[in-house]
Tab-separated table of C-alpha atoms in Angstrom:
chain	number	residue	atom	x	y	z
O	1	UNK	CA	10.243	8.134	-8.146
O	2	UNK	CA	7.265	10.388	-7.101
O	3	UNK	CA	6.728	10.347	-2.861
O	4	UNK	CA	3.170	11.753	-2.243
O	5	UNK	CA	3.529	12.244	2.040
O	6	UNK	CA	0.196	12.640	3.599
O	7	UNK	CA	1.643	13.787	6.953
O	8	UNK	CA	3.113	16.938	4.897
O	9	UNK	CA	-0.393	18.180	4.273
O	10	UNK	CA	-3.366	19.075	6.422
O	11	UNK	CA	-5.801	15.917	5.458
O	12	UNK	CA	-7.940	13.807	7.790
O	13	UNK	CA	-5.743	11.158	6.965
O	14	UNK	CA	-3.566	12.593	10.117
O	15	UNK	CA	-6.551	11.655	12.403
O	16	UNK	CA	-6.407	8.162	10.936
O	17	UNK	CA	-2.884	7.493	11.884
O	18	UNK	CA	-2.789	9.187	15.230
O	19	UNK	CA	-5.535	6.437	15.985
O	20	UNK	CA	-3.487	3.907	14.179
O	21	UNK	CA	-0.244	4.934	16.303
O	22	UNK	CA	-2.308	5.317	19.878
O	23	UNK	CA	-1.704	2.159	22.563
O	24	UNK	CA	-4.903	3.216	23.893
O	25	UNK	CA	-6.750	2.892	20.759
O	26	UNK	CA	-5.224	0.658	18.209
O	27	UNK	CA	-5.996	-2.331	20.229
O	28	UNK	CA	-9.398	-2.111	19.057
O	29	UNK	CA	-9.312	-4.685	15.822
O	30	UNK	CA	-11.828	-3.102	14.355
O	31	UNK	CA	-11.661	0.412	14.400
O	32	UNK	CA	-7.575	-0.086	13.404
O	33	UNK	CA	-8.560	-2.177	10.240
O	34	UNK	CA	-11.379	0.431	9.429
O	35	UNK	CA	-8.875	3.132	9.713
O	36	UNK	CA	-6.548	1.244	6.854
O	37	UNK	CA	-8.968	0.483	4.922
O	38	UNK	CA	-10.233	4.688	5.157
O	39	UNK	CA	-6.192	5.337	3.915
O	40	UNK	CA	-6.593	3.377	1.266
O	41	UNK	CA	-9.699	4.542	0.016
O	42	UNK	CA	-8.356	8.202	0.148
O	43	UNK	CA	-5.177	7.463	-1.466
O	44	UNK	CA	-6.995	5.818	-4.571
O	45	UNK	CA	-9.396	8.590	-4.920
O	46	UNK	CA	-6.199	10.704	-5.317
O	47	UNK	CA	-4.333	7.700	-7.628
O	48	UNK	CA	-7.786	8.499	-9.741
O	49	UNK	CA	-6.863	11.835	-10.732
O	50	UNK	CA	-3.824	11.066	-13.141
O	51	UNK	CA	-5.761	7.839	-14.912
O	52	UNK	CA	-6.421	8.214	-17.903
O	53	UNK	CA	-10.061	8.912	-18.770
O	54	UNK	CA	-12.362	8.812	-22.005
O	55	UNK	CA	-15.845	10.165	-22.674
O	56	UNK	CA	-18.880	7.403	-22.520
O	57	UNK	CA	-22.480	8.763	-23.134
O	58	UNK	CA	-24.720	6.697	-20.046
O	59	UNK	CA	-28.589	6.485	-20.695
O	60	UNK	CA	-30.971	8.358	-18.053
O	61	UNK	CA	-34.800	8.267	-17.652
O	62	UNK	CA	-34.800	12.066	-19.380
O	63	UNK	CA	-31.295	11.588	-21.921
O	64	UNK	CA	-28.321	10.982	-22.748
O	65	UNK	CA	-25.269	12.312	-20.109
O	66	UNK	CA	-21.929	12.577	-21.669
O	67	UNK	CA	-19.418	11.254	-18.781
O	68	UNK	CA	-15.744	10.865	-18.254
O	69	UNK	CA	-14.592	7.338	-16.922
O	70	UNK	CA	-11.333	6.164	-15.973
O	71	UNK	CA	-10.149	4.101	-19.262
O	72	UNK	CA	-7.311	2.024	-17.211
O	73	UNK	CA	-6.969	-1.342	-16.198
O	74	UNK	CA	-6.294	-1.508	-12.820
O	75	UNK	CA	-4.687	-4.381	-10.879
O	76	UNK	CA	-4.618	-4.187	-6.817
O	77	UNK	CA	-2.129	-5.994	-5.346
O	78	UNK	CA	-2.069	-7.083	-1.646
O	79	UNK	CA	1.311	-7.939	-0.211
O	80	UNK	CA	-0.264	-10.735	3.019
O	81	UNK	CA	-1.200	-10.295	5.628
O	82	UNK	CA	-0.821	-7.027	6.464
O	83	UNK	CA	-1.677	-5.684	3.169
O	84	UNK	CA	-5.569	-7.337	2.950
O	85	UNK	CA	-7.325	-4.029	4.938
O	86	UNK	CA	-5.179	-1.151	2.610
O	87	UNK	CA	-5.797	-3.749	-0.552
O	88	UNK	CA	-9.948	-3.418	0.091
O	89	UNK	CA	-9.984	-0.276	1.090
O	90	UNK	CA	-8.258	0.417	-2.933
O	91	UNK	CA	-10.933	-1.937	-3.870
O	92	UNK	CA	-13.525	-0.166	-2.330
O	93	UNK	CA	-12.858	3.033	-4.670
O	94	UNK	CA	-11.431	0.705	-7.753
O	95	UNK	CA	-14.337	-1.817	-7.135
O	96	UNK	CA	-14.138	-3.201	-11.228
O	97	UNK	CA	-9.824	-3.539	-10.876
O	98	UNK	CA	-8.651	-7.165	-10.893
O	99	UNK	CA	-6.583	-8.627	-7.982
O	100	UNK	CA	-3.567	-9.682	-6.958
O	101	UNK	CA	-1.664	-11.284	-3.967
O	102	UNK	CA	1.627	-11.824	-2.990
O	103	UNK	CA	3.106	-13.544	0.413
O	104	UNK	CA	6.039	-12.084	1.619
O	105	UNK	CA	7.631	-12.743	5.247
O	106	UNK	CA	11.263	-12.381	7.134
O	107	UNK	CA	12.836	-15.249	8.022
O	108	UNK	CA	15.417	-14.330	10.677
O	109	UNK	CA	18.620	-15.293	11.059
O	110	UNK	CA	19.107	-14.423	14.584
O	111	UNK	CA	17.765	-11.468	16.738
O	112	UNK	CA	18.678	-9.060	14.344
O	113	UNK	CA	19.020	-10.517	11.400
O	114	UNK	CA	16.802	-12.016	8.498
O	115	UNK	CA	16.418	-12.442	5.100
O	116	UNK	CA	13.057	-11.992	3.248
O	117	UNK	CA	10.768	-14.610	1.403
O	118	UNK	CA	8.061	-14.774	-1.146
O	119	UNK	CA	6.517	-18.017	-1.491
O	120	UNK	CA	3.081	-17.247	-3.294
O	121	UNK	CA	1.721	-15.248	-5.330
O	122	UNK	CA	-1.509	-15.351	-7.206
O	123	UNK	CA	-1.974	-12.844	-10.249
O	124	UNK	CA	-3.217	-11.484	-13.639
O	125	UNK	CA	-1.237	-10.407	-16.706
O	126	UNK	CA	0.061	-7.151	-15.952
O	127	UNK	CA	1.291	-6.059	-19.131
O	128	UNK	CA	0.134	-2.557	-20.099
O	129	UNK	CA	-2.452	-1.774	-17.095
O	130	UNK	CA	-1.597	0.120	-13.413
O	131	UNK	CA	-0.716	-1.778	-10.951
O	132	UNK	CA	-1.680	-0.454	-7.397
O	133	UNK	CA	0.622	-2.420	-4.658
O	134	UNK	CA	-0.258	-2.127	-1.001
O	135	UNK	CA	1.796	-2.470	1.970
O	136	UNK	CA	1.052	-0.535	4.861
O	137	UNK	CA	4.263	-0.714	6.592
O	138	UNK	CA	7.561	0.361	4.690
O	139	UNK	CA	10.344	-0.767	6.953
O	140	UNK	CA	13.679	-1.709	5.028
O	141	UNK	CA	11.976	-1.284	1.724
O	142	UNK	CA	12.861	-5.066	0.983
O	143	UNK	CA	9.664	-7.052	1.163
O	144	UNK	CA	8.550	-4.303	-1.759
O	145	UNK	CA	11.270	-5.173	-3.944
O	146	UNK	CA	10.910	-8.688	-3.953
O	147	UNK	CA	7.462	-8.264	-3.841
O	148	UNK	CA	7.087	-5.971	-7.110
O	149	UNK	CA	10.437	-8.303	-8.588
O	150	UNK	CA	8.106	-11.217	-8.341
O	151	UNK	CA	4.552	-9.602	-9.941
O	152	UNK	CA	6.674	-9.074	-12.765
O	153	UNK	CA	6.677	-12.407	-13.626
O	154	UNK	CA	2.853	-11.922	-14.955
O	155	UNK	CA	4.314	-8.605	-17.242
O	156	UNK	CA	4.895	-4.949	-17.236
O	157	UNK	CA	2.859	-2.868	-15.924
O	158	UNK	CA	2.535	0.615	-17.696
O	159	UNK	CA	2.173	2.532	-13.466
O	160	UNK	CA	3.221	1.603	-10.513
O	161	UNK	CA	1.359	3.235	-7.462
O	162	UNK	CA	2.902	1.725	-4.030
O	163	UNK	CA	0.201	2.205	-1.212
O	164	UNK	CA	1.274	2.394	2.218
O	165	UNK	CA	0.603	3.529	5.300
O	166	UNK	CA	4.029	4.364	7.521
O	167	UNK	CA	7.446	3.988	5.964
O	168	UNK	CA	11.246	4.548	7.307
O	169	UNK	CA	13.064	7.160	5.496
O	170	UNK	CA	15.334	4.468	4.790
O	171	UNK	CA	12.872	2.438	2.838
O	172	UNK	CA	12.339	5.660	0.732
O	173	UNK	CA	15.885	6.609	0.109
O	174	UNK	CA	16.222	2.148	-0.916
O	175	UNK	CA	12.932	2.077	-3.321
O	176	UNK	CA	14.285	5.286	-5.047
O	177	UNK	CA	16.890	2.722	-6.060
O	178	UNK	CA	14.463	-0.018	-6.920
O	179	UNK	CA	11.504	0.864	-8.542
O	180	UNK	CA	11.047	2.818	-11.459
O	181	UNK	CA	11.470	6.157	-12.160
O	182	UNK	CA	7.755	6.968	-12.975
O	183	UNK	CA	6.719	5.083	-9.954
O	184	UNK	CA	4.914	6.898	-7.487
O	185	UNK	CA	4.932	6.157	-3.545
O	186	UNK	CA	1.687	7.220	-1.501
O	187	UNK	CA	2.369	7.271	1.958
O	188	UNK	CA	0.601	8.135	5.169
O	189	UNK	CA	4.208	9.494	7.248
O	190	UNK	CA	7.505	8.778	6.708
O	191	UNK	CA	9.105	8.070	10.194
O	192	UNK	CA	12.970	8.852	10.351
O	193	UNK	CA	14.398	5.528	12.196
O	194	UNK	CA	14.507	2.178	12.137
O	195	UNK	CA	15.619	0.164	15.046
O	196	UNK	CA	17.963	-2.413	15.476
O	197	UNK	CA	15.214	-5.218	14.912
O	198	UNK	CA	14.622	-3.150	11.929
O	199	UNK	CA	11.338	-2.066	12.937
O	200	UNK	CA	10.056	1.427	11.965
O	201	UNK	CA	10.098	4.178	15.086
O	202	UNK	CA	7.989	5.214	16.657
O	203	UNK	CA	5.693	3.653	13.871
O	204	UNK	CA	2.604	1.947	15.177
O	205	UNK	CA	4.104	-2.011	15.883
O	206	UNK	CA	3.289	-5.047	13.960
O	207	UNK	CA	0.332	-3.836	11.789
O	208	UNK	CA	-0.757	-7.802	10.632
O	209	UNK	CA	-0.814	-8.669	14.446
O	210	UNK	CA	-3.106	-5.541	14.873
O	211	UNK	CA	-5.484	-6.277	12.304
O	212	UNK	CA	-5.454	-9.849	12.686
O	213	UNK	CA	-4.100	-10.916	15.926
O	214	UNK	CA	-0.699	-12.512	16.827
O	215	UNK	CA	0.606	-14.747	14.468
């Protein structure tokens, strides 16, 4: 498995997430969904660099222009509801891809504790095309499993590019494990910790309560 770091490099995608992470600023709805949605974009212009591509000749007032277009079928998967901003914001650059949508949630146990549901998911066939999965918070690494165990269900997908904004180390070192090996993980910073409510430190908090409000 291929981990592309953003936080390694010197990209404006730095400024987004310091937003993202401020208490004085990621309050603002708004501005904190914008900033996803400007991650995702970024990250799919770079996902469009190893598509495949094939020559198509496009008619202008004066000719003919020979151009090279991405030949792949794309699908864009949104794991709700945290995933919706980073999903459009994918869309935005892969505006012809088809769509897909999969609800995933923890159910806990006790304080500490929980296990982790899916209980819809809405989808095309997958067989043969790349399928671009967004999550913008990588905590334990579980909710991607299941998530990516349960698209399967509609085929194999020839790529898998998982989209995300913040993840744990340990949901890094976990999907190395799960996914496959010519799977490639774009992330925005990998934080070293999780704490014991297994929530990723000093991450940003809950990121569908601060696009969307409380639940």
């Amino acid at each position: 498995m291929k981990v592309v770091d953003f936080s390694k490099t010197n990209s404006v995608v730095n400024k987004f997430i310091a937003e993202m992470r401020d208490v004085n600023i990621q309050n603002d709805r708004i501005r904190f969904r914008t900033n996803v949605q400007r991650i995702g974009e970024i990250i799919a212009y770079e996902i469009s660099k190893g598509l495949n591509y094939e020559s198509q000749d496009v008619t202008t007032p004066l000719g003919i222009a020979d151009v090279n277009v991405p030949s792949d079928q794309i699908v864009v998967a949104a794991i709700l509801r945290a995933g919706l901003p980073l999903h459009q914001g994918v869309l935005n650059i892969f505006d012809d891809a088809e769509n897909a949508f999969v609800s995933a949630y923890r159910n806990y146990n006790d304080d500490y504790n929980f296990d982790i549901h899916i209980e819809y998911i809405a989808s095309p066939s997958l067989d043969d095309k790349v399928l671009v999965l967004c999550d913008p918070m990588l905590a334990t690494g579980g909710s991607m499993e299941l998530a990516y165990e349960a698209l399967l269900s509609k085929g194999t997908p020839d790529k898998l590019h998982v989209v995300s904004v913040i993840a744990s180390r340990q949901a890094i070192e976990y999907l190395e494990d799960k996914l496959p090996n010519d799977a490639t993980v774009w992330v925005g910073a990998i934080d070293e910790f999780l704490n014991q409510h297994k929530y990723i430190v000093p991450g940003l908090g809950d990121a569908g309560d601060l696009a969307f409000g409380e639940k």
